[in-house]
């Protein structure tokens, strides 16, 4: 609808007669999608939290295949049923034999306010119904002001504000203005040498999609291996569904620049405002002093609890279902420097919906259980719990050896005959060959404390005594980062960042002391 | 449905047919704009030229110009025409609303039409508006009452609209005309909210080492006005600014020195649209302006470490696409500022999006490096191995950079160490480096397929 004036405009150059031009430029509406592929990219800023179901912050690259009947000569091709969050500057139309003249995205929408806006200074029919007699009176009127701040109409009697008399009044418009459309629509102007049926590909980026990787790690009874299942959760926050789509997801971080918000349709909602309507009998009520709010801390905290509860219910992703024997997922494809996962079967990407499919399933992945900490001398005196860390190696010999997209890991363990959650950890993108650490929980059973000891050369050195305690009935393998230079540089210790990695075993139900001498003036 | 009506409706229809009824109704046919030419700059500022035919009387005329931009900058308006001299210009944006209509009617007489709820009979009387504070106080004959105090329906009908209140912001100019008749006049003004950027679609083929780039001009109009059938000229460059204050990105490695036959305005390039076009309000419009196939391009990896930067986990290198805009071995065009979106074909040959970045206005002949994202499989872990003090103002720093590659082919990473302030010498290194500047050194590090490479360097710092 909206493309018409535009066509008109261009055609007017060739034939100044508007009516002729209107006939010359055909409008072709394409509403059927023959085939669609949706590639979802994760929200760049979301580190590990759940997807925002109201409007997912990632985006998708959508490839639609459509069949259109093009008439000979110039025509406007309108694509209906595209994704709600379409970024028009990214739209590409392939397959048109003679190319695209221009692309337009129009946001002047058909709405009550849009109608008033379009009919401003134009004639409408004003209809009044007498409530008692049922008699309907029609009258010609011209809209003199609106839609923002109320509507003023001019009749033969004078000027009136619409909806201020208390009488039933309504406006009747002769027709829908040509340049208002029901939805923001993408249209292209094309020129075809001959009438033909063509298959076009419409490719665009759209906001309002997101995906997340979730892993479920089930620890074997002996604690030495885990079974790892990865799930992909895909969310579509828009109003458009893509049935029977080829769904792909892309892992890795790519650069996405800020897209400015699109121009909005000018009027908002139509509010018929009048002059002040105060009368003598309403007046005293307006003089009541306002109710003074007071802070009730108890009430606040109660509310907070409630809100959090709602959030969990509303926001948290559905807990991954217990893994049934999953279909063999396809390994990731390299797409440039990103990882491309093709879901091996067709799925429906539903509007306002989330969907989960299996990303990977690996059994018998050996893990190492460690207790990890960084030595913070500022926390001297108080015991600090260490972090329970499960370490896997992303190598083929260790049962993995594949790209692991960033996501949350939930670790489960069997306690008796019950499957219990040990903890959750966030991991970043891990390439093949990398160390994968799941920092699951703080362990109250294994703690460290540090205190400073006097040193004979206090200008150059400081001494720290580290005490590790183990309240478990088995040995604890501890990995502690020492973030300063050590006197007598250790031999064969791993470096991580600028820190030294101190590996030590704390015997079961025992403690262990060790003194480190810090070089204050560097190595 | 024109059922039996009160006498006043009949009167109304009669008046309508009589032809004295609102002249405004005639405007509905279309825009009051004449021949419009729009020049659009990159910074969202546009120059609108509107050639209209004005009918004037000799002497003073007040001329209203509807359908100018609602965001017009009134101080930039000029009106020129033979025999016209401007007396004054007004831009009125006091908008007509029901409460302003009532407020301006204080002290005046209006018509009230009351409907009897029992019988439906209408009664008309005249009333003087005494005040409009919170509610409307009226004087009817000798009585004082409040409008609709009893809640019954009452229509308030005003005789006229107050002057200077308008439905839309309106420009009016008072001119002195030397003679009467129809005069061609040119109205020109600047308006914000009408701007353009460039959007590029780059399809990268790794195997061929080439990109195909299509450029689209994206016009955005949120001025509240449609410019119909306008001659459109785009200016690549922003008036104002410069001096290095607004660098959009670091995509340009080396500014080019080539030029072509494209028309210029000062130092800006001009992009005229081939045909007239209608730029509708609330519209985003795209017109193609560039199509280059098979320009050489290659994908590279970069990592720049800050001074004493270290990490406990490997950090992704940046994926960088390098190409040139020169005539020889490049795109052979200058590129207006905008966003380049890079696509690649997946295993089945379907294009997929792999990242985007902004570029600034780029002269022809420039070397470009476009950062599209982070590499999943190529990472760097920098370590500060030791820092040794060698005197009051001298330190020796040993660095180790572990580069890992999980891809099935060998890659080369551009590794840089930044922040070499003061007198920094490299006393020892495992790979020959290139000193780019006083504060930056770079290595080209080959990393084998599914392998690792360590680079060590010793920096001797005096300050």
Coordinates of C-alpha atoms in Angstrom, one line a residue, chain A residues 303-316:
Chain A
X303 CA 8.1 -8.2 47.9
X304 CA 11.6 -8.9 46.8
X305 CA 11.2 -12.6 47.6
X306 CA 8.1 -12.7 45.7
X307 CA 9.6 -11.0 42.7
X308 CA 12.6 -13.3 42.7
X309 CA 10.2 -16.2 42.8
X310 CA 8.3 -14.9 39.8
X311 CA 11.5 -14.3 38.0
X312 CA 12.7 -17.9 38.5
X313 CA 9.4 -19.1 37.2
X314 CA 9.2 -16.6 34.3
X315 CA 12.7 -16.0 33.2
X316 CA 14.7 -19.1 33.9

